[in-house]
Amino acid sequence: MIDRDALRAGLEAAGADGWLLFDFHGLNPVAGRVLGLSGMATRRLFVLFPREGEPVAVAHRIELQPLAGFEGTVVPYARWQELHEALRPLVAGKTLAMEISPNDAVPYLDRIPHGVVELLTSLGARIVPSGPLVTTFAARWSDSELAGHLRAAEALADIARTELGRAVREAGTGLTETAMQRRVIDAIHGRALEFDHPPIVAFGANAANPHYEPGAGSDAALEPGQVVLLDLWAGPGLGTVFADQTWMGFAGENPPERVLKVWETVRAAREAACRVVQESVAAGRPVAGFEGDRAARRVIEEAGFGPYFVHRTGHSIDRDLHGSGPHLDDYETHDERVLVPGVGFSVEPGIYLPGEFGVRSEVNMYLGREGGAEVTPSEPQVELITPLSKIRGGC
Amino acid sequence: MIDRDALRAGLEAAGADGWLLFDFHGLNPVAGRVLGLSGMATRRLFVLFPREGEPVAVAHRIELQPLAGFEGTVVPYARWQELHEALRPLVAGKTLAMEISPNDAVPYLDRIPHGVVELLTSLGARIVPSGPLVTTFAARWSDSELAGHLRAAEALADIARTELGRAVREAGTGLTETAMQRRVIDAIHGRALEFDHPPIVAFGANAANPHYEPGAGSDAALEPGQVVLLDLWAGPGLGTVFADQTWMGFAGENPPERVLKVWETVRAAREAACRVVQESVAAGRPVAGFEGDRAARRVIEEAGFGPYFVHRTGHSIDRDLHGSGPHLDDYETHDERVLVPGVGFSVEPGIYLPGEFGVRSEVNMYLGREGGAEVTPSEPQVELITPLSKIRGGC
């Protein structure tokens, strides 16, 4: 069920005697990921992976069915007093790693409700953050997940090039954001890919809002001279490793200097982040999430656009699009977690000029289990897509 | 947006200067309910409702769009240092109610990650539980939600009577749990109702597992002399107030003494819980969730089946089937929250005899906003459904 050597190494790194997973109504995605349980989860579940010996699950009597195949001991409880008595001998005097993050420094790692930590502490446990264990056991991609991601990445790149190429030729014809969004959705479904939230399509000044969501009736129609931002994400199914990309177009044959300058700065920032990761990996030097952010941010700051890059450079991608592994972040958080083999993440710097326009460029990276750091899709965007760009597959 | 008088009363009850809602990726259903926000929620959001004055939202710069209609001040942040600086003046020196529950006593009210409480405490806040505010603002049904619940409740009762009546006549013909489950699902969809998880159908000894989930291939076929448990839940749509009922049948004309004894005990327990709530409400006496559990449990204990009633008597129902309001629970937790006008909940005692059979009977109750405590459906189950039961709508 769980790789004992990796567990020992992770516990060593966390300074803990065991890893205590907790879940209640799915509030801790890490627990779901590591335990792979299905079925109802309406009661509290604790699972302890000790440094040595078998794992122990403390589960409510009416929800033992999901634990039928559990490789360890199952201790059932019903009354709350029984829960406390079941936990006490497991946790008393132990240092246990859980999904906590001091002062909520990394919210993705801060999943355990305050009262649960209070309860375990009152039973004699000392609780420490489980960060290294989460990266190893919850955030890494399997080979088949990697394959699914790669297929999705090439398909999304193809869709983005095609739909941006179409759109920038239709400026001034009344093409709305939601109409283009509809085309992209249909194209994604046409490739047998799935997503949860619909893609972002933003024209002109709307692109200056990084999480803009077009609404039918309130959305813009594309005018000549506007940028077009397309952020799309999908995978072979819900709960798989998605690809997540942002592509930029410009509705005109000659983008103004300012647009070109911003585009080139963003692209250079993206490349700088990818480069620091690839060079570190190639040199066998551990590289932490914050270093990728720093590399991208420096490029944007040096170009004078620092105040307009208002989010981290990238987020972990696992079976959640915003995953539980290390982020490229020295901005929203200071993410010191190391990018270990098997993890993947987005690289997506942006410059947002309120009232004017915004530009983001996004690719994904993954660190191979056998070494190397790869960018997806295979051909990232180099130039803005304009009416002069060749439509792929066209003649 | 929020009723100021009710807010003041709730803050008074909680002993707080303000209610501080926190959300991140939907981890706190109470925040979603109260704020009614839609759109992406990938960054931390804090919203303070002070005793006097306007509410204040602290939101990430890239996610201001969902707050477009917010009736109060919006303070944007981007860097984590900005978040801390935005929070400090709002929380320093204040006693703030949040969704915490000491020692996780009521897990439904324990939603705030440990690190968030730590952060706010470090900024000078004292955090206290928001229980009374949650009941008032998140758990009460609106008139239209009540109407939807009532329609669902009558439809589910009708479906249960019909499908149990059919099934108990088919014992020995190879009718499987999943085949009957399929019929019930089709009937629910036929009434234009929706659900998230499929209904539970359990035959014979499988009914002794309170959260049994039949699986195709591994499920049982109904034999003469077995009980049939049907637990079904649905509402006019996802995110509405569901009805949640359990009905019992017996595949034979003359159920054995032991089955009848267990059935009558469970039914009497159900009625005892409903009675204590109805009598308290009629007398204008506040009644807490644990009192309903105690009334039902006493009946089962006095009949000698106490050890076989291994769950609470009922759960809050709001836009989540397991809601955030008071539960009928003196077992899994000691729920002292008062059943106030506008809340609804299930009443579902059960007796589970491992290897033999199980019996649960479930109705719902709601406390009218103008007084009174009503049971749904209008005609709860009185007798086990057997092949001799009249099929409603039949001749």
mmCIF file of N, CA, C and O in Angstrom, chain A residues 1 4 43 105 197 226 231 279:
data_model
loop_
_atom_site.group_PDB
_atom_site.id
_atom_site.type_symbol
_atom_site.label_atom_id
_atom_site.label_comp_id
_atom_site.label_asym_id
_atom_site.label_seq_id
_atom_site.Cartn_x
_atom_site.Cartn_y
_atom_site.Cartn_z
ATOM 1 N N MET A 1 0.842 -1.203 0.000
ATOM 2 C CA MET A 1 0.000 0.000 0.000
ATOM 3 C C MET A 1 0.872 1.246 0.000
ATOM 4 O O MET A 1 0.712 2.137 -0.797
ATOM 5 N N ARG A 4 7.551 1.588 2.182
ATOM 6 C CA ARG A 4 8.079 1.746 3.544
ATOM 7 C C ARG A 4 9.362 2.591 3.572
ATOM 8 O O ARG A 4 9.572 3.368 4.492
ATOM 9 N N ARG A 43 -18.057 10.343 8.555
ATOM 10 C CA ARG A 43 -17.584 10.341 9.930
ATOM 11 C C ARG A 43 -16.069 10.502 9.936
ATOM 12 O O ARG A 43 -15.417 10.285 8.933
ATOM 13 N N ALA A 105 1.117 29.238 6.512
ATOM 14 C CA ALA A 105 2.086 29.738 5.524
ATOM 15 C C ALA A 105 1.798 29.167 4.132
ATOM 16 O O ALA A 105 1.849 29.872 3.139
ATOM 17 N N HIS A 197 -14.217 23.520 -14.162
ATOM 18 C CA HIS A 197 -14.619 24.886 -14.476
ATOM 19 C C HIS A 197 -14.335 25.177 -15.952
ATOM 20 O O HIS A 197 -13.342 24.699 -16.485
ATOM 21 N N GLN A 226 -7.492 44.496 -29.928
ATOM 22 C CA GLN A 226 -7.538 43.969 -28.560
ATOM 23 C C GLN A 226 -6.708 42.692 -28.433
ATOM 24 O O GLN A 226 -6.591 41.922 -29.395
ATOM 25 N N ASP A 231 -7.237 30.793 -21.360
ATOM 26 C CA ASP A 231 -6.668 29.922 -20.316
ATOM 27 C C ASP A 231 -7.552 28.690 -20.270
ATOM 28 O O ASP A 231 -8.748 28.782 -19.992
ATOM 29 N N GLU A 279 18.027 23.676 -15.277
ATOM 30 C CA GLU A 279 19.464 23.690 -15.001
ATOM 31 C C GLU A 279 19.785 23.071 -13.646
ATOM 32 O O GLU A 279 20.776 22.354 -13.500
#
